[in-house]
CSV table of C-alpha atoms in Angstrom, one decimal:
chain,number,residue,atom,x,y,z
A,124,MET,CA,-23.4,4.8,18.9
A,125,LYS,CA,-23.0,2.5,21.7
A,126,ARG,CA,-26.1,1.8,23.8
A,127,MET,CA,-26.8,3.7,27.2
A,128,MET,CA,-27.0,1.2,30.2
A,129,SER,CA,-29.5,0.8,32.5
A,130,ALA,CA,-28.6,0.9,36.3
A,131,ILE,CA,-29.7,-2.9,36.3
A,132,GLY,CA,-27.8,-3.3,33.0
A,133,ALA,CA,-24.8,-1.8,34.6
A,134,LEU,CA,-24.9,-3.9,37.7
A,135,LEU,CA,-25.2,-7.2,35.5
A,136,ALA,CA,-22.1,-5.9,33.6
A,137,SER,CA,-20.2,-5.8,36.9
A,138,THR,CA,-20.0,-9.6,37.0
A,139,VAL,CA,-17.0,-11.4,35.4
A,140,PHE,CA,-19.1,-12.5,32.6
A,141,ALA,CA,-20.0,-9.3,31.2
A,142,SER,CA,-18.4,-8.0,28.4
A,143,ALA,CA,-16.6,-4.5,28.3
A,144,GLU,CA,-19.1,-2.2,26.4
A,145,GLY,CA,-17.0,0.3,24.2
A,146,GLU,CA,-14.2,-2.1,23.5
A,147,LEU,CA,-13.4,-4.3,20.7
A,148,GLN,CA,-10.6,-7.1,20.4
A,149,LEU,CA,-9.6,-7.5,16.5
A,150,PHE,CA,-7.1,-10.3,15.7
A,151,ASN,CA,-5.4,-9.5,12.6
A,152,TRP,CA,-2.6,-10.1,10.5
A,153,GLY,CA,0.5,-7.8,11.1
A,154,ASP,CA,1.0,-4.3,9.5
A,155,TYR,CA,-2.7,-4.9,8.0
A,156,THR,CA,-5.0,-2.7,9.8
A,157,SER,CA,-5.6,1.1,8.9
A,158,PRO,CA,-4.8,3.2,12.1
A,159,GLU,CA,-6.9,5.9,10.1
A,160,LEU,CA,-9.7,3.8,9.8
A,161,LEU,CA,-9.5,2.9,13.6
A,162,GLU,CA,-9.3,6.2,14.6
A,163,LYS,CA,-12.6,7.2,12.5
A,164,PHE,CA,-14.6,4.1,13.7
A,165,GLU,CA,-13.5,5.3,17.6
A,166,ALA,CA,-14.5,8.9,16.8
A,167,GLU,CA,-18.0,7.9,15.4
A,168,THR,CA,-18.8,5.3,17.9
A,169,GLY,CA,-17.0,5.7,21.0
A,170,ILE,CA,-15.6,2.2,20.7
A,171,LYS,CA,-11.9,1.5,21.4
A,172,VAL,CA,-10.4,-1.3,19.0
A,173,THR,CA,-7.5,-3.3,20.2
A,174,VAL,CA,-5.9,-5.1,17.6
A,175,SER,CA,-3.6,-8.3,18.0
A,176,ASP,CA,-1.1,-9.4,15.3
A,177,TYR,CA,-0.6,-12.8,13.8
A,178,ASP,CA,1.8,-13.7,11.2
A,179,SER,CA,0.2,-16.8,9.5
A,180,ASN,CA,-3.0,-18.6,9.1
A,181,ASP,CA,-1.9,-21.5,11.1
A,182,THR,CA,-0.9,-19.2,14.1
A,183,ALA,CA,-4.4,-17.5,14.2
A,184,LEU,CA,-6.0,-20.9,13.8
A,185,SER,CA,-4.1,-22.3,16.6
A,186,LYS,CA,-4.5,-19.5,19.0
A,187,VAL,CA,-8.2,-19.1,18.3
A,188,GLU,CA,-8.9,-22.8,19.1
A,189,ALA,CA,-6.7,-23.0,22.1
A,190,GLY,CA,-9.2,-20.0,23.6
A,191,GLY,CA,-8.4,-17.5,26.2
A,192,GLY,CA,-7.1,-14.7,24.1
A,193,GLY,CA,-10.2,-12.6,24.5
A,194,TYR,CA,-10.5,-12.0,20.5
A,195,ASP,CA,-14.0,-10.9,19.0
A,196,LEU,CA,-13.1,-10.9,15.4
A,197,VAL,CA,-10.7,-12.8,13.4
A,198,VAL,CA,-9.4,-12.4,9.8
A,199,PRO,CA,-8.6,-15.7,8.1
A,200,SER,CA,-8.1,-16.5,4.7
A,201,ALA,CA,-10.6,-18.2,2.3
A,202,ASN,CA,-9.3,-21.5,2.3
A,203,TYR,CA,-9.1,-21.6,6.3
A,204,ILE,CA,-12.8,-20.4,6.7
A,205,PRO,CA,-14.3,-23.7,6.3
A,206,ILE,CA,-12.1,-25.0,9.0
A,207,TYR,CA,-13.2,-22.4,11.1
A,208,VAL,CA,-16.9,-23.1,10.5
A,209,GLU,CA,-16.2,-27.1,11.0
A,210,LYS,CA,-14.7,-26.6,14.1
A,211,GLY,CA,-17.4,-24.2,15.5
A,212,LEU,CA,-14.9,-21.3,16.0
A,213,ILE,CA,-17.1,-18.6,14.1
A,214,GLN,CA,-20.6,-18.0,14.4
A,215,GLN,CA,-23.2,-17.3,11.6
A,216,LEU,CA,-23.8,-13.7,11.2
A,217,ASP,CA,-27.3,-11.9,11.8
A,218,LEU,CA,-27.6,-10.1,8.6
A,219,SER,CA,-30.6,-8.0,9.8
A,220,ARG,CA,-27.9,-6.3,12.1
A,221,LEU,CA,-25.8,-5.6,8.8
A,222,PRO,CA,-27.7,-3.4,6.7
A,223,ASN,CA,-24.5,-2.6,4.7
A,224,HIS,CA,-24.1,-6.4,3.6
A,225,GLU,CA,-25.7,-5.1,0.3
A,226,ASN,CA,-22.5,-3.2,-0.7
A,227,ILE,CA,-20.6,-6.6,-0.8
A,228,ALA,CA,-19.8,-6.5,-4.7
A,229,SER,CA,-21.7,-9.6,-6.5
A,230,GLN,CA,-18.6,-11.7,-7.4
A,231,TRP,CA,-17.7,-11.8,-3.7
A,232,LEU,CA,-21.1,-12.5,-2.3
A,233,ASP,CA,-21.5,-16.2,-3.1
A,234,VAL,CA,-18.1,-17.6,-2.8
A,235,PRO,CA,-17.4,-21.2,-2.2
A,236,TRP,CA,-15.9,-21.0,1.2
A,237,ASP,CA,-18.7,-18.8,2.4
A,238,PRO,CA,-21.9,-19.1,0.1
A,239,GLY,CA,-24.2,-16.2,0.5
A,240,ARG,CA,-21.8,-14.5,3.1
A,241,THR,CA,-23.5,-15.7,6.0
A,242,TYR,CA,-20.1,-16.2,8.0
A,243,THR,CA,-18.0,-13.7,7.0
A,244,ILE,CA,-17.3,-9.9,5.5
A,245,PRO,CA,-14.8,-9.1,3.1
A,246,TRP,CA,-11.6,-7.3,4.1
A,247,GLN,CA,-9.2,-7.5,1.4
A,248,TRP,CA,-7.8,-9.9,-1.5
A,249,GLY,CA,-5.0,-10.4,-3.8
A,250,SER,CA,-2.3,-12.5,-5.2
A,251,VAL,CA,1.0,-14.3,-4.2
A,252,GLY,CA,3.7,-13.7,-6.6
A,253,ILE,CA,7.4,-12.8,-6.9
A,254,ALA,CA,9.1,-9.5,-6.0
A,255,VAL,CA,12.2,-8.5,-7.9
A,256,ASN,CA,14.8,-5.8,-8.0
A,257,GLU,CA,14.9,-4.7,-11.8
A,258,ASP,CA,18.4,-3.4,-11.3
A,259,THR,CA,19.8,-6.8,-10.2
A,260,TYR,CA,17.8,-9.0,-12.8
A,261,SER,CA,16.1,-7.7,-16.1
A,262,GLY,CA,14.8,-10.9,-17.4
A,263,ASP,CA,11.2,-12.5,-17.0
A,264,ILE,CA,10.0,-12.3,-13.2
A,265,ASN,CA,6.5,-14.2,-14.2
A,266,THR,CA,7.8,-17.6,-13.2
A,267,SER,CA,8.5,-19.4,-10.1
A,268,ALA,CA,11.4,-20.2,-11.3
A,269,MET,CA,12.7,-17.0,-9.6
A,270,PHE,CA,12.8,-18.9,-6.5
A,271,LEU,CA,12.9,-22.5,-7.4
A,272,ASP,CA,15.7,-22.4,-9.8
A,273,PRO,CA,16.9,-18.9,-9.3
A,274,PRO,CA,19.2,-17.0,-11.8
A,275,GLU,CA,22.9,-16.5,-10.9
A,276,GLU,CA,22.2,-13.0,-10.2
A,277,LEU,CA,19.9,-13.6,-7.3
A,278,VAL,CA,21.4,-16.6,-5.6
A,279,GLY,CA,21.9,-15.8,-2.0
A,280,LYS,CA,19.5,-12.8,-2.3
A,281,ILE,CA,16.1,-14.3,-2.3
A,282,ASN,CA,13.4,-14.2,0.5
A,283,VAL,CA,10.6,-16.5,0.8
A,284,ALA,CA,7.7,-15.6,3.0
A,285,PRO,CA,7.3,-18.5,5.3
A,286,GLU,CA,3.7,-19.0,4.6
A,287,MET,CA,3.1,-22.9,4.2
A,288,ASN,CA,0.0,-23.3,1.6
A,289,ASP,CA,1.3,-20.5,-0.6
A,290,VAL,CA,5.0,-21.7,-0.8
A,291,LEU,CA,3.9,-25.3,-1.4
A,292,SER,CA,0.9,-24.3,-3.9
A,293,LEU,CA,3.5,-22.3,-5.9
A,294,ALA,CA,5.8,-25.2,-6.1
A,295,LEU,CA,3.2,-27.8,-6.8
A,296,MET,CA,2.0,-25.8,-9.7
A,297,TYR,CA,5.6,-25.4,-10.9
A,298,VAL,CA,5.9,-29.0,-11.2
A,299,GLY,CA,2.6,-29.3,-12.9
A,300,GLY,CA,0.5,-30.4,-10.0
A,301,GLU,CA,-2.5,-28.7,-8.2
A,302,PRO,CA,-2.7,-27.4,-4.7
A,303,CYS,CA,-3.7,-30.0,-2.0
A,304,THR,CA,-3.0,-32.7,-4.0
A,305,GLU,CA,-2.9,-36.2,-2.4
A,306,ASP,CA,-0.4,-37.5,-5.4
A,307,THR,CA,2.6,-38.5,-3.5
A,308,GLU,CA,4.7,-38.5,-6.7
A,309,VAL,CA,3.9,-34.9,-7.5
A,310,LEU,CA,4.2,-33.9,-3.8
A,311,LYS,CA,7.7,-35.9,-4.0
A,312,LYS,CA,8.8,-33.5,-6.9
A,313,ALA,CA,7.6,-30.4,-5.3
A,314,ARG,CA,9.4,-31.3,-2.1
A,315,ASP,CA,12.8,-32.3,-4.1
A,316,VAL,CA,12.3,-28.7,-6.0
A,317,LEU,CA,12.2,-26.8,-2.7
A,318,MET,CA,14.8,-28.6,-0.8
A,319,ALA,CA,17.3,-28.3,-3.8
A,320,ALA,CA,16.6,-24.4,-4.0
A,321,LYS,CA,16.6,-23.7,-0.4
A,322,PRO,CA,20.3,-23.2,-0.1
A,323,LYS,CA,20.1,-20.5,-3.0
A,324,TRP,CA,17.9,-18.5,-0.6
A,325,GLN,CA,18.7,-15.6,1.6
A,326,SER,CA,16.1,-16.1,4.3
A,327,MET,CA,12.3,-17.2,4.9
A,328,ASP,CA,11.2,-13.7,6.6
A,329,TYR,CA,7.7,-12.1,6.9
A,330,GLY,CA,8.8,-8.6,6.9
A,331,ALA,CA,10.1,-8.3,3.4
A,332,THR,CA,8.5,-4.7,2.6
A,333,PRO,CA,11.1,-2.4,4.3
A,334,LYS,CA,13.9,-4.8,3.1
A,335,LEU,CA,12.9,-4.7,-0.4
A,336,ALA,CA,12.6,-1.1,-0.2
A,337,ALA,CA,16.1,-0.7,1.3
A,338,ASN,CA,17.8,-3.2,-1.2
A,339,ASP,CA,18.5,-5.5,1.6
A,340,MET,CA,16.9,-8.4,-0.2
A,341,LEU,CA,16.4,-8.1,-4.1
A,342,ALA,CA,13.9,-10.9,-4.6
A,343,SER,CA,10.9,-12.4,-2.5
A,344,VAL,CA,7.8,-14.6,-2.8
A,345,TYR,CA,5.5,-12.2,-1.5
A,346,TRP,CA,1.7,-10.7,-1.3
A,347,ASN,CA,0.9,-8.0,-4.1
A,348,GLY,CA,0.0,-5.2,-1.7
A,349,ALA,CA,2.9,-5.3,0.6
A,350,VAL,CA,5.5,-5.4,-2.7
A,351,PHE,CA,3.1,-2.3,-3.7
A,352,ARG,CA,4.2,-0.7,-0.5
A,353,ALA,CA,7.9,-1.7,-1.1
A,354,ARG,CA,7.6,-0.1,-4.8
A,355,LEU,CA,6.5,3.2,-3.6
A,356,GLN,CA,9.7,3.7,-1.8
A,357,ASN,CA,12.0,2.0,-4.5
A,358,ASP,CA,10.7,2.3,-8.0
A,359,LYS,CA,13.1,-0.9,-8.9
A,360,VAL,CA,11.0,-3.2,-7.4
A,361,LYS,CA,8.7,-5.4,-9.6
A,362,PHE,CA,5.9,-7.7,-9.1
A,363,GLY,CA,5.5,-11.0,-11.3
A,364,TYR,CA,2.9,-13.3,-11.8
A,365,PRO,CA,4.1,-16.8,-12.0
A,366,LYS,CA,3.0,-18.4,-15.4
A,367,GLU,CA,3.0,-21.9,-14.2
A,368,GLY,CA,0.2,-20.9,-11.5
A,369,PHE,CA,-0.1,-18.6,-8.6
A,370,PRO,CA,-2.5,-18.3,-5.5
A,371,LEU,CA,-5.1,-16.0,-5.4
A,372,TRP,CA,-6.7,-15.1,-1.7
A,373,MET,CA,-9.1,-13.3,0.1
A,374,ASP,CA,-9.1,-12.4,4.0
A,375,SER,CA,-12.3,-12.0,5.5
A,376,VAL,CA,-13.7,-10.8,8.8
A,377,ALA,CA,-15.5,-13.5,11.0
A,378,LEU,CA,-17.2,-13.0,14.5
A,379,LEU,CA,-15.6,-15.6,16.9
A,380,SER,CA,-18.2,-17.8,18.7
A,381,ASP,CA,-16.8,-16.9,21.8
A,382,ALA,CA,-16.8,-13.3,21.4
A,383,LYS,CA,-17.6,-11.2,24.1
A,384,ASN,CA,-18.3,-7.8,22.6
A,385,ILE,CA,-21.0,-8.7,20.1
A,386,ASP,CA,-22.7,-5.2,19.6
A,387,GLU,CA,-19.4,-3.6,19.0
A,388,ALA,CA,-18.4,-6.4,16.6
A,389,TYR,CA,-21.4,-5.8,14.6
A,390,GLN,CA,-21.0,-2.1,14.5
A,391,PHE,CA,-17.6,-2.6,13.3
A,392,LEU,CA,-18.6,-5.4,10.6
A,393,ASN,CA,-21.3,-2.8,9.4
A,394,PHE,CA,-18.8,0.0,9.3
A,395,ILE,CA,-16.1,-1.6,6.9
A,396,MET,CA,-18.7,-2.3,4.4
A,397,GLU,CA,-19.2,1.4,3.9
A,398,PRO,CA,-17.3,2.2,0.8
A,399,GLU,CA,-15.4,5.0,2.3
A,400,ASN,CA,-14.1,3.1,5.2
A,401,ALA,CA,-13.4,0.0,2.8
A,402,GLY,CA,-11.1,2.5,0.9
A,403,LEU,CA,-9.4,3.4,4.0
A,404,ILE,CA,-8.5,-0.2,4.4
A,405,SER,CA,-7.1,-0.6,0.8
A,406,ALA,CA,-5.4,2.6,1.0
A,407,PHE,CA,-3.3,1.5,3.8
A,408,ALA,CA,-2.5,-2.1,2.7
A,409,ARG,CA,-2.9,-1.6,-1.0
A,410,TYR,CA,-4.8,-4.4,-1.8
A,411,ALA,CA,-8.2,-4.5,-3.4
A,412,ASN,CA,-11.5,-5.1,-1.3
A,413,GLY,CA,-15.0,-6.7,-1.9
A,414,ILE,CA,-17.0,-3.7,-1.3
A,415,GLU,CA,-18.6,-2.0,-4.1
A,416,GLY,CA,-18.1,1.7,-4.6
A,417,SER,CA,-14.7,1.6,-2.7
A,418,GLU,CA,-12.5,2.3,-5.5
A,419,ALA,CA,-13.7,6.0,-5.4
A,420,PHE,CA,-12.1,6.4,-2.0
A,421,MET,CA,-8.6,4.8,-2.8
A,422,PRO,CA,-5.3,6.2,-3.9
A,423,ALA,CA,-5.5,7.1,-7.6
A,424,ASP,CA,-2.3,4.9,-8.2
A,425,MET,CA,-4.1,1.7,-7.2
A,426,GLU,CA,-6.3,2.0,-10.2
A,427,ASP,CA,-4.0,0.6,-12.8
A,428,ALA,CA,-1.1,-0.6,-10.3
A,429,PRO,CA,1.0,-3.5,-11.8
A,430,GLU,CA,0.5,-5.1,-8.4
A,431,ILE,CA,-3.2,-4.8,-8.6
A,432,VAL,CA,-4.1,-5.3,-12.0
A,433,ILE,CA,-3.2,-8.9,-13.4
A,434,PRO,CA,-2.2,-9.0,-16.9
A,435,ASP,CA,-4.8,-10.6,-19.2
A,436,GLU,CA,-2.6,-13.2,-20.4
A,437,LEU,CA,-1.7,-14.4,-16.9
A,438,LYS,CA,-5.3,-14.2,-15.2
A,439,SER,CA,-6.0,-17.8,-16.0
A,440,ALA,CA,-2.8,-18.8,-14.1
A,441,GLY,CA,-4.3,-17.6,-10.9
A,442,LYS,CA,-6.5,-19.5,-8.6
A,443,PHE,CA,-8.1,-19.7,-5.3
A,444,LEU,CA,-6.7,-22.2,-2.9
A,445,PRO,CA,-8.9,-25.0,-1.8
A,446,THR,CA,-9.1,-26.1,1.7
A,447,CYS,CA,-6.7,-29.2,2.0
A,448,SER,CA,-7.8,-32.7,3.1
A,449,PRO,CA,-6.6,-34.1,6.3
A,450,LYS,CA,-4.4,-36.3,4.2
A,451,ALA,CA,-3.0,-33.5,2.0
A,452,LEU,CA,-2.3,-31.6,5.1
A,453,GLU,CA,-0.4,-34.1,6.6
A,454,TYR,CA,1.9,-34.2,3.4
A,455,TYR,CA,2.3,-30.9,3.6
A,456,THR,CA,3.2,-30.5,7.1
A,457,ALA,CA,5.9,-33.2,6.6
A,458,ILE,CA,7.6,-31.3,3.5
A,459,TRP,CA,7.2,-27.8,5.3
A,460,THR,CA,8.7,-29.2,8.7
A,461,GLU,CA,11.6,-30.5,6.6
A,462,LEU,CA,12.2,-27.5,4.5
A,463,ARG,CA,11.9,-25.3,7.9
A,464,LYS,CA,14.7,-27.2,9.5
């Protein structure tokens, strides 16, 4: 429960520098935060959470770096967390204030992007793959050729989510390279494949879930949970895992260095590590999370969903993206800028 303020504390809180007790500002991906979770948190703590949305890691990073947003918590992907740490944008957590930290599953506790989980708390994790309507195409969908050398049935009907790291990583792995490479020959191959494929695409759009469900687009490079949600509305939507290689990701919650609502933020971080509450997060967005025991509180159809359970023969093709070097990022940005023209 939020703390009662003394008369002196109330007087101090009236200054322009004081945080607003009972409030919390969460900066998160769009359509990614469970309303039920927020309602439960407010009912139990009295803390009102305001969610501001972003559509890409780069957008979130630039807004946080610019300052002035008033955000307390942000939810970056794994390969961006070292950038936040290096730039001093997030603060190390006081684990003594997070008794539920012990609920983090062991596989997600000592991760390369945040050893020992001292800066972040798991939110959700998943994969990037290919959604396809099987009424239109019934061949192999476990390949990035679906958008880089698409079958005739799908030409002009393919969407590509405009997330630079995901798209370039898929293209690099398709041509035999590795994500974040500085090899200019491999980068040129990926660039050429992307530029040749683009005229065969319908769009580069983040909002694919309702359009896949309504058959307004018939294929898309997209995230597994969002495709799962489309399939629940349209059982012809299938999810493929590119055998040439596909990104895995984990989004995690971090406390911003300039956060004002510190106590409220710690209450929220501890709250989402309760298995029941982590289950609410996954039940809404349809991704797995990193909290031990949360499966018992998820919908039964998540246990063996093809969008959640990677086939054994394709597991080795999935890899977490590294944090690109400045040089690799420079190459990425040049290719991406050309692709988006």
